[in-house]
Amino acid sequence: MPLPNLERPRRASALAAVLLAFAAAASAAGPVWQRATPFGGPLSAVAEAPSATHTLYAAGKNGRIFRSRTNGATWERRALLPAGIEELQVEPQNFQTVFARTASRLYRSKNAGHTWKDLGPSTVLAFDPDHFGVLFGATEQGLLRSTDHGDSWEPWAFTGVSVVSVAIDPHTPSTLFAVTDRTPATEFLFVWKSTDDGRTWVQLGISATRPAIDFVRPRFVFDPEHAGTLYVAFTGSSARLDPIFRTADGGATWAPFASGLGLIDLVATTNGKLVGSTFVGTSRSRDGGASWQPALPIQVTTPTQPRDSLARLAPSAVPEKVLAVGATGFWFSSNAGAAWTSSNRGIFAQGAESVAVAPTGPSATYATAGIGVFRSLDEGRNWELRYTDLFDFSPLSIEAFHPEVPTTLYATGFDGVATYLARSTNGGRDWSKLPVPFNCDSGDSLCDVGMSVAGLDPHDPDAILVAGNYFFHFVGFGDFLLRSDDGFASYKTLAPLRRLGTVIVDADRADTL
């Protein structure tokens, strides 16, 4: 009987000890970093898997793909695609097969976004819900059909004519709608209908002029509860949906929406409700688009919830649920747009521009990322969106804290022309601009102002020093250093230095800088 081998365990233990010692030495050699970036960021597309409604996919503007298996509660990073993804679509019968379309290319993943295959030029897709693997593609060469999930295509209709959009009626999958592009003979986009799986087509009685710029492909929106009711939306200036038409009889007759509504996207939920997104929130309609609440167009001075510029909306198989993505990330509504919830845990689609830690009081870390100001009370493990401004050209940069009241913060922002100074007295929840006398509000044809918080005075906690430089067309240029202890209701002009950025007040002598 052979003796048991006792040497191998000893050697394994010795090797483990060496590896542990090496790992300890490596960890002692340098710091270990953990990601603490606030979740969220600009997203451009979102889609729900029809066969598994708890599975969602989202695309960052930088091309990063994210997947959620928890209805959007948490997200996982997937492969990186080229930037500019305009649409995500999930195969109806397989929640792991996803298609992503940019303005120039079409990509497909069969493993939930881990890897992607380039399928060729950009193609608008419509999936046959009754036949697995069958899909139609709108291309510059006409309408194509595939029976193998897009691996190969055959010409199907409109040969030699550019087709810019195609959709299948979910109530009657043998009925298709399509939009053909303008030709040398006409500047119009025409809408067509087929009732025999796309073999023959009839032109419908609506058309639109394609804009010279900002062209976004026309979109079909079907009412999920009322067969024959659908909407087709074209695009006008600045990529807004205009004109929009509605039909309640399968396309026999159409009624136009009012013009100038300012909608970016449109989705239909149950009971005929419509939800529209704008650059400053959302609006709802209960009567097929005849009236909206709040009224459209939404004024930029009174943005609605969610306070975000929503790029895309997506329907859900769950009644009343609507998905949305925008500048701050992913949103969803469970009541047809009446209320919205942000859910971005795991979505890293933005970088951080500034970070600051409150010097006194409870632990609080502030960061600016994307267009938002975030706060963490646990050293960056969890973040709360405190503030967002859709109209700033750059995010606020946290500059300083009040030395005795850590919920009072100072930050700088940029309005497209000049840097301004802002203050929050409630932990970053609300901000107000301080009336620093250097600004571009006079309407000078050429104006530039830059500034930073140069320092705080430990002898006078309310005092703040602001440094900067200016250029005014009719005045000239120069540098400034100002001191105020009342939020710039009054101020004192000090002697500036060229491009001064920081000032430290001597802790022992208040008159020494």
Coordinates of C-alpha atoms in Angstrom, one line a residue:
M1 CA 0.0 0.0 0.0
P2 CA 1.6 3.3 -1.1
L3 CA 2.3 5.9 1.6
P4 CA 0.3 9.1 1.4
N5 CA 2.2 12.0 -0.2
L6 CA 2.9 14.5 2.6
E7 CA 5.4 16.7 0.7
R8 CA 3.0 18.2 -1.7
P9 CA 0.8 19.9 0.9
R10 CA 4.0 21.3 2.6
R11 CA 5.2 22.7 -0.7
A12 CA 1.8 24.2 -1.5
S13 CA 1.8 25.9 1.9
A14 CA 5.3 27.2 1.4
L15 CA 4.3 28.5 -2.1
A16 CA 1.2 30.1 -0.6
A17 CA 3.3 31.8 2.1
V18 CA 5.6 33.2 -0.6
L19 CA 2.7 34.5 -2.6
L20 CA 1.1 36.1 0.4
A21 CA 4.4 37.8 1.3
F22 CA 4.8 39.0 -2.3
A23 CA 1.2 40.3 -2.3
A24 CA 1.8 42.1 1.0
A25 CA 5.0 43.7 -0.3
A26 CA 3.2 44.8 -3.5
S27 CA 0.4 46.3 -1.5
A28 CA 2.8 48.1 0.7
A29 CA 4.6 49.5 -2.4
G30 CA 1.8 51.8 -3.4
P31 CA -1.7 52.9 -2.7
V32 CA -4.8 50.9 -3.7
W33 CA -7.4 52.9 -5.5
Q34 CA -11.2 52.2 -5.5
R35 CA -13.7 53.8 -7.9
A36 CA -15.8 56.4 -6.2
T37 CA -17.2 58.3 -9.2
P38 CA -20.9 59.3 -8.8
F39 CA -23.2 57.0 -10.7
G40 CA -25.0 58.2 -13.8
G41 CA -24.0 60.3 -16.7
P42 CA -25.2 61.1 -20.3
L43 CA -27.0 58.1 -21.8
S44 CA -28.3 58.0 -25.4
A45 CA -30.5 54.9 -25.7
V46 CA -32.4 52.4 -23.6
A47 CA -34.4 49.2 -24.3
E48 CA -36.3 46.5 -22.4
A49 CA -36.1 42.8 -23.3
P50 CA -39.6 41.8 -24.4
S51 CA -39.1 38.2 -23.2
A52 CA -37.6 39.2 -19.8
T53 CA -38.9 42.6 -18.7
H54 CA -36.6 42.7 -15.7
T55 CA -33.6 42.9 -18.2
L56 CA -32.7 46.3 -19.5
Y57 CA -29.9 47.7 -21.7
A58 CA -28.6 51.3 -21.8
A59 CA -26.0 53.0 -23.9
G60 CA -23.7 55.8 -22.8
K61 CA -22.9 58.7 -25.1
N62 CA -19.3 57.5 -25.0
G63 CA -20.4 54.1 -26.4
R64 CA -20.3 52.1 -23.1
I65 CA -23.1 49.5 -22.9
F66 CA -24.8 48.7 -19.6
R67 CA -27.1 45.9 -18.6
S68 CA -29.5 45.5 -15.7
R69 CA -31.1 42.3 -14.6
T70 CA -33.0 44.0 -11.8
N71 CA -35.4 46.3 -13.6
G72 CA -32.8 49.1 -13.5
A73 CA -32.1 48.9 -9.7
T74 CA -28.4 48.0 -10.5
W75 CA -26.4 48.0 -13.7
E76 CA -23.4 46.1 -15.0
R77 CA -20.9 47.4 -17.5
R78 CA -20.6 45.7 -20.8
A79 CA -18.3 46.1 -23.9
L80 CA -17.5 49.5 -25.3
L81 CA -18.8 50.4 -28.8
P82 CA -18.1 53.5 -30.9
A83 CA -19.7 56.7 -29.5
G84 CA -23.0 57.9 -30.9
I85 CA -25.4 55.0 -30.3
E86 CA -28.8 56.1 -31.4
E87 CA -30.9 53.0 -30.7
L88 CA -30.8 49.8 -28.8
Q89 CA -33.2 46.9 -29.6
V90 CA -33.5 43.5 -28.0
E91 CA -34.7 40.4 -30.0
P92 CA -38.2 39.6 -28.9
Q93 CA -37.6 35.9 -28.2
N94 CA -34.1 36.1 -26.7
F95 CA -33.1 38.6 -24.0
Q96 CA -29.4 38.1 -24.7
T97 CA -29.4 39.2 -28.3
V98 CA -29.1 42.9 -28.6
F99 CA -28.7 45.3 -31.5
A100 CA -27.1 48.7 -31.4
R101 CA -27.3 51.3 -34.1
T102 CA -25.2 54.3 -34.7
A103 CA -25.6 56.8 -37.6
S104 CA -23.1 54.8 -39.6
R105 CA -23.0 51.1 -38.4
L106 CA -25.2 48.3 -37.0
Y107 CA -23.8 46.0 -34.2
R108 CA -25.2 42.8 -32.7
S109 CA -24.4 41.0 -29.5
K110 CA -25.5 37.4 -28.7
N111 CA -24.1 37.3 -25.2
A112 CA -25.9 40.2 -23.4
G113 CA -23.4 42.8 -24.6
H114 CA -20.1 41.1 -23.6
T115 CA -19.0 41.1 -27.3
W116 CA -20.3 42.7 -30.4
K117 CA -20.2 41.9 -34.2
D118 CA -20.2 44.7 -36.8
L119 CA -23.1 43.8 -39.2
G120 CA -22.4 46.6 -41.7
P121 CA -24.0 49.9 -42.5
S122 CA -26.5 51.5 -40.2
T123 CA -29.9 49.8 -40.5
V124 CA -33.2 50.5 -38.8
L125 CA -34.7 47.2 -37.6
A126 CA -38.2 45.7 -37.2
F127 CA -38.5 42.3 -35.5
D128 CA -41.2 39.7 -36.5
P129 CA -42.6 38.7 -33.1
D130 CA -44.1 35.5 -34.6
H131 CA -41.0 34.1 -36.4
F132 CA -37.8 33.7 -34.5
G133 CA -34.8 35.3 -36.2
V134 CA -36.8 37.1 -38.9
L135 CA -36.3 40.9 -39.1
F136 CA -36.6 43.7 -41.6
G137 CA -34.0 46.3 -42.2
A138 CA -34.5 49.9 -43.6
T139 CA -31.4 50.7 -45.6
E140 CA -30.2 53.1 -48.4
Q141 CA -30.5 50.1 -50.8
G142 CA -34.2 49.5 -49.9
L143 CA -36.0 47.3 -47.5
L144 CA -34.2 44.1 -46.7
R145 CA -35.2 40.9 -44.9
S146 CA -33.2 38.5 -42.8
T147 CA -34.2 35.0 -41.5
D148 CA -30.9 34.4 -39.5
H149 CA -30.8 37.3 -37.0
G150 CA -29.1 39.6 -39.4
D151 CA -26.3 37.4 -40.5
S152 CA -27.5 37.6 -44.1
W153 CA -30.0 39.7 -46.0
E154 CA -32.2 39.5 -49.1
P155 CA -33.8 42.4 -51.0
W156 CA -37.5 42.6 -50.1
A157 CA -39.0 45.9 -51.3
F158 CA -38.3 49.4 -52.5
T159 CA -35.2 48.2 -54.4
G160 CA -32.9 51.1 -55.1
V161 CA -34.8 53.5 -52.9
S162 CA -33.6 54.7 -49.5
V163 CA -35.8 53.5 -46.7
V164 CA -35.2 55.5 -43.5
S165 CA -37.6 53.8 -41.1
V166 CA -39.7 50.5 -40.8
A167 CA -41.9 49.2 -38.1
I168 CA -44.2 46.2 -37.5
D169 CA -47.7 46.6 -36.1
P170 CA -47.6 44.7 -32.8
H171 CA -51.4 44.0 -33.1
T172 CA -51.1 42.5 -36.6
P173 CA -47.5 41.4 -37.3
S174 CA -48.2 40.9 -41.0
T175 CA -48.7 44.7 -41.2
L176 CA -45.7 46.9 -41.8
F177 CA -45.2 50.6 -42.1
A178 CA -42.2 52.3 -43.7
V179 CA -40.9 55.7 -44.7
T180 CA -38.9 56.3 -47.9
D181 CA -36.4 59.1 -48.2
R182 CA -36.4 62.0 -50.6
T183 CA -35.3 61.4 -54.2
P184 CA -33.8 63.6 -56.9
A185 CA -37.4 64.1 -58.1
T186 CA -38.9 65.1 -54.8
E187 CA -37.9 66.6 -51.4
F188 CA -40.5 64.7 -49.5
L189 CA -40.5 61.7 -47.1
F190 CA -43.4 59.4 -47.8
V191 CA -45.2 56.9 -45.5
W192 CA -46.1 53.4 -46.8
K193 CA -48.1 50.5 -45.5
S194 CA -48.1 46.7 -46.3
T195 CA -50.5 44.1 -45.1
D196 CA -48.7 41.1 -46.5
D197 CA -45.4 41.0 -44.6
G198 CA -43.9 43.7 -46.8
R199 CA -44.4 42.1 -50.2
T200 CA -46.6 44.8 -51.6
W201 CA -47.0 48.4 -50.4
V202 CA -49.5 51.3 -50.6
Q203 CA -48.6 54.9 -50.1
L204 CA -50.5 56.6 -47.4
G205 CA -51.7 60.2 -47.5
I206 CA -49.1 61.9 -45.4
S207 CA -45.6 63.2 -46.1
A208 CA -43.0 65.6 -44.7
T209 CA -40.1 67.6 -45.9
R210 CA -36.7 66.3 -44.8
P211 CA -34.7 69.0 -43.0
A212 CA -31.3 69.8 -44.5
I213 CA -29.6 69.4 -41.0
D214 CA -30.4 67.7 -37.7
F215 CA -32.0 64.7 -39.5
V216 CA -33.3 62.1 -37.1
R217 CA -35.0 59.1 -38.6
P218 CA -38.9 59.1 -38.4
R219 CA -40.4 57.1 -35.6
F220 CA -43.5 55.0 -35.4
V221 CA -45.3 54.7 -32.1
F222 CA -48.1 52.2 -31.7
D223 CA -50.9 52.4 -29.1
P224 CA -50.4 49.1 -27.1
E225 CA -54.2 48.7 -26.3
H226 CA -56.0 50.1 -29.4
A227 CA -55.4 48.3 -32.7
G228 CA -55.1 50.7 -35.6
T229 CA -54.0 53.7 -33.5
L230 CA -50.4 54.8 -34.1
Y231 CA -48.3 57.9 -34.5
V232 CA -45.6 58.8 -37.0
A233 CA -43.2 61.5 -36.0
F234 CA -40.8 63.4 -38.3
T235 CA -38.1 65.8 -37.3
G236 CA -37.8 69.6 -37.8
S237 CA -35.3 72.0 -36.5
S238 CA -32.9 71.1 -33.7
A239 CA -33.9 67.4 -33.9
R240 CA -37.4 68.1 -32.4
L241 CA -40.4 66.0 -33.5
D242 CA -42.3 68.1 -35.9
P243 CA -44.6 67.3 -37.7
I244 CA -46.4 64.4 -35.8
F245 CA -49.4 62.6 -37.2
R246 CA -52.0 60.3 -35.5
T247 CA -54.3 57.7 -37.1
A248 CA -57.0 55.7 -35.4
D249 CA -57.9 53.6 -38.4
G250 CA -54.7 52.0 -39.4
G251 CA -53.5 54.8 -41.6
A252 CA -56.6 55.5 -43.7
T253 CA -56.9 59.0 -42.3
W254 CA -54.4 61.1 -40.3
A255 CA -54.7 64.1 -38.0
P256 CA -51.6 66.3 -37.4
F257 CA -50.5 67.5 -34.0
A258 CA -50.1 71.2 -33.3
S259 CA -46.7 72.4 -34.5
G260 CA -43.9 73.7 -32.2
L261 CA -44.5 71.4 -29.3
G262 CA -40.8 71.0 -28.6
L263 CA -40.9 67.2 -28.2
I264 CA -37.7 65.1 -28.6
D265 CA -39.3 61.7 -28.3
L266 CA -42.7 60.1 -27.8
V267 CA -44.0 56.9 -26.3
A268 CA -47.5 55.4 -25.8
T269 CA -48.6 53.6 -22.7
T270 CA -51.8 51.8 -21.8
N271 CA -55.2 53.5 -22.0
G272 CA -54.1 55.7 -24.8
K273 CA -51.7 57.8 -22.7
L274 CA -48.8 59.5 -24.4
V275 CA -45.6 60.7 -22.7
G276 CA -43.3 63.1 -24.5
S277 CA -39.8 64.2 -23.6
T278 CA -38.3 67.6 -24.1
F279 CA -35.0 69.3 -23.3
V280 CA -36.4 70.4 -19.9
G281 CA -38.6 67.5 -18.7
T282 CA -41.7 65.6 -19.8
S283 CA -45.3 66.2 -20.5
R284 CA -48.3 63.8 -20.8
S285 CA -51.4 63.5 -22.9
R286 CA -54.6 61.6 -22.2
D287 CA -56.4 62.4 -25.4
G288 CA -54.1 61.2 -28.2
G289 CA -52.0 64.4 -28.3
A290 CA -54.8 67.0 -28.5
S291 CA -53.8 68.5 -25.1
W292 CA -50.8 68.2 -22.8
Q293 CA -50.1 68.5 -19.1
P294 CA -48.1 70.6 -18.6
A295 CA -48.8 72.6 -21.7
L296 CA -46.3 72.4 -24.5
P297 CA -43.8 73.8 -25.3
I298 CA -42.4 73.7 -21.7
Q299 CA -40.7 77.0 -20.8
V300 CA -37.0 76.7 -20.0
T301 CA -37.6 78.8 -16.9
T302 CA -39.9 76.2 -15.4
P303 CA -38.5 72.8 -16.3
T304 CA -40.7 69.8 -15.2
Q305 CA -39.8 66.5 -13.7
P306 CA -37.6 64.8 -14.2
R307 CA -35.2 67.7 -14.2
D308 CA -33.2 66.4 -17.1
S309 CA -32.9 66.6 -20.9
L310 CA -34.2 63.2 -21.9
A311 CA -32.8 62.0 -25.2
R312 CA -34.9 58.8 -25.6
L313 CA -38.0 57.2 -24.2
A314 CA -38.8 53.5 -24.4
P315 CA -42.0 51.6 -23.8
S316 CA -42.3 48.6 -21.4
A317 CA -44.4 45.5 -21.4
V318 CA -45.3 46.4 -17.9
P319 CA -48.5 48.5 -17.9
E320 CA -48.0 52.3 -17.3
K321 CA -44.2 51.9 -17.1
V322 CA -41.9 54.1 -19.3
L323 CA -38.1 54.1 -19.5
A324 CA -36.0 57.2 -20.2
V325 CA -32.4 58.2 -20.5
G326 CA -30.9 61.7 -20.5
A327 CA -28.0 63.9 -19.5
T328 CA -28.0 62.6 -15.9
G329 CA -28.6 58.9 -16.6
F330 CA -31.5 56.4 -16.4
W331 CA -35.1 57.2 -15.3
F332 CA -38.3 55.2 -15.1
S333 CA -41.9 56.0 -14.4
S334 CA -44.4 53.4 -13.1
N335 CA -47.5 55.7 -13.7
A336 CA -47.3 56.8 -17.3
G337 CA -45.0 59.7 -16.6
A338 CA -46.8 61.2 -13.6
A339 CA -43.7 60.7 -11.4
W340 CA -40.1 59.7 -12.2
T341 CA -37.4 57.8 -10.3
S342 CA -33.6 58.0 -11.1
S343 CA -31.7 54.7 -10.9
N344 CA -28.1 54.6 -11.9
R345 CA -26.2 52.4 -9.5
G346 CA -23.4 50.8 -11.6
I347 CA -23.6 53.2 -14.5
F348 CA -20.2 54.9 -15.0
A349 CA -20.9 57.1 -18.0
Q350 CA -19.4 60.3 -16.7
G351 CA -16.2 61.7 -15.3
A352 CA -15.8 63.9 -12.2
E353 CA -14.7 67.5 -12.6
S354 CA -14.2 68.6 -8.9
V355 CA -14.2 67.0 -5.5
A356 CA -14.0 68.5 -2.0
V357 CA -14.4 67.3 1.6
A358 CA -16.1 69.4 4.3
P359 CA -13.4 70.4 6.7
T360 CA -15.6 70.4 9.8
G361 CA -18.8 68.7 11.0
P362 CA -20.0 65.2 9.9
S363 CA -18.1 63.5 7.0
A364 CA -19.4 64.9 3.7
T365 CA -17.7 64.7 0.3
Y366 CA -19.0 66.8 -2.6
A367 CA -18.2 66.1 -6.3
T368 CA -19.4 67.6 -9.6
A369 CA -19.9 65.2 -12.4
G370 CA -21.7 65.7 -15.7
I371 CA -24.2 68.4 -15.0
G372 CA -24.8 67.5 -11.4
V373 CA -23.5 68.2 -7.9
F374 CA -23.4 65.1 -5.7
R375 CA -22.9 64.5 -2.0
S376 CA -21.6 61.4 -0.2
L377 CA -21.8 60.8 3.5
D378 CA -19.8 57.6 3.5
E379 CA -16.5 58.5 1.7
G380 CA -17.7 58.0 -1.8
R381 CA -19.4 54.6 -1.5
N382 CA -22.9 56.1 -2.1
W383 CA -23.8 59.4 -3.7
E384 CA -26.9 61.5 -3.7
L385 CA -27.7 63.9 -6.6
R386 CA -28.1 67.3 -4.8
Y387 CA -28.4 69.7 -7.7
T388 CA -28.4 69.8 -11.5
D389 CA -28.6 72.7 -13.9
L390 CA -29.6 72.0 -17.5
F391 CA -28.5 75.4 -18.8
D392 CA -24.9 75.7 -17.6
F393 CA -22.3 75.2 -20.3
S394 CA -20.1 73.5 -17.7
P395 CA -20.7 71.9 -14.3
L396 CA -20.1 73.8 -11.1
S397 CA -16.7 73.4 -9.6
I398 CA -16.6 73.2 -5.8
E399 CA -14.2 75.8 -4.6
A400 CA -14.5 76.3 -0.8
F401 CA -16.5 75.6 2.4
H402 CA -17.5 78.1 5.1
P403 CA -15.0 77.3 7.8
E404 CA -17.6 77.1 10.6
V405 CA -20.8 76.1 8.6
P406 CA -19.9 73.1 6.3
T407 CA -23.3 73.2 4.6
T408 CA -22.3 76.5 3.1
L409 CA -20.3 76.0 -0.1
Y410 CA -18.9 78.2 -2.8
A411 CA -18.5 77.1 -6.4
T412 CA -17.7 78.6 -9.8
G413 CA -19.6 77.9 -13.0
F414 CA -19.6 79.1 -16.6
D415 CA -22.6 80.4 -18.5
G416 CA -21.0 80.3 -21.9
V417 CA -19.4 83.7 -21.7
A418 CA -18.2 84.4 -18.2
T419 CA -17.3 82.5 -15.0
Y420 CA -19.6 83.3 -12.1
L421 CA -19.5 82.7 -8.4
A422 CA -22.3 80.7 -6.7
R423 CA -23.1 79.9 -3.1
S424 CA -25.2 77.2 -1.5
T425 CA -26.3 77.4 2.1
N426 CA -28.1 74.0 2.3
G427 CA -25.4 71.5 1.4
G428 CA -25.5 71.9 -2.3
R429 CA -29.3 71.5 -2.7
D430 CA -29.9 75.0 -4.1
W431 CA -27.4 77.6 -5.5
S432 CA -27.6 81.3 -6.1
K433 CA -25.2 83.5 -8.1
L434 CA -23.4 86.1 -6.1
P435 CA -23.2 89.6 -7.6
V436 CA -19.5 89.8 -8.2
P437 CA -19.1 93.1 -10.1
F438 CA -17.1 91.5 -13.0
N439 CA -19.5 89.8 -15.4
C440 CA -20.7 90.0 -19.0
D441 CA -24.3 91.0 -18.2
S442 CA -23.9 94.4 -19.9
G443 CA -24.1 92.9 -23.4
D444 CA -20.6 93.9 -24.4
S445 CA -20.1 92.4 -27.9
L446 CA -16.7 90.9 -26.8
C447 CA -16.5 89.9 -23.1
D448 CA -14.6 87.3 -21.1
V449 CA -14.4 86.9 -17.3
G450 CA -12.6 84.1 -15.4
M451 CA -12.5 83.8 -11.7
S452 CA -11.8 81.4 -8.8
V453 CA -12.2 81.5 -5.0
A454 CA -8.8 82.7 -4.0
G455 CA -9.2 82.0 -0.3
L456 CA -11.2 82.3 3.0
D457 CA -10.2 84.3 6.0
P458 CA -10.0 82.2 9.2
H459 CA -10.3 85.4 11.3
D460 CA -13.6 86.4 9.6
P461 CA -15.5 83.2 8.6
D462 CA -17.9 85.1 6.4
A463 CA -15.2 86.8 4.3
I464 CA -14.2 85.4 0.9
L465 CA -11.5 86.5 -1.5
V466 CA -12.2 86.1 -5.2
A467 CA -9.5 86.5 -7.9
G468 CA -9.9 86.6 -11.6
N469 CA -9.2 88.4 -14.9
Y470 CA -11.4 90.2 -17.4
F471 CA -11.6 91.4 -21.0
F472 CA -14.2 94.0 -22.1
H473 CA -14.3 95.2 -25.7
F474 CA -14.7 98.8 -24.8
V475 CA -12.8 98.9 -21.5
G476 CA -9.8 96.7 -21.9
F477 CA -8.4 93.8 -19.8
G478 CA -6.8 93.2 -16.4
D479 CA -6.8 91.3 -13.2
F480 CA -8.8 91.7 -10.0
L481 CA -8.8 90.6 -6.4
L482 CA -11.9 91.3 -4.3
R483 CA -12.9 90.7 -0.7
S484 CA -16.4 90.6 0.6
D485 CA -17.9 89.5 4.0
D486 CA -21.6 89.9 3.0
G487 CA -22.1 87.8 -0.2
F488 CA -20.9 90.7 -2.4
A489 CA -23.6 93.1 -1.3
S490 CA -20.5 95.1 -0.7
Y491 CA -16.8 94.4 -1.4
K492 CA -13.3 95.8 -1.1
T493 CA -10.9 96.0 -4.0
L494 CA -7.4 94.6 -3.2
A495 CA -4.2 94.8 -5.2
P496 CA -4.2 91.8 -7.7
L497 CA -1.4 89.8 -9.0
R498 CA -1.2 88.6 -12.6
R499 CA -3.3 85.5 -13.0
L500 CA -3.7 85.1 -9.2
G501 CA -5.3 81.8 -8.3
T502 CA -4.9 81.2 -4.6
V503 CA -4.4 83.3 -1.5
I504 CA -3.7 82.1 2.0
V505 CA -4.5 84.3 5.0
D506 CA -2.0 84.0 7.8
A507 CA -3.7 82.2 10.7
D508 CA -1.8 84.4 13.2
R509 CA -1.9 87.7 11.5
A510 CA -5.1 88.7 9.7
D511 CA -3.3 91.4 7.6
T512 CA -0.8 89.0 6.2
L513 CA -1.5 87.2 2.9

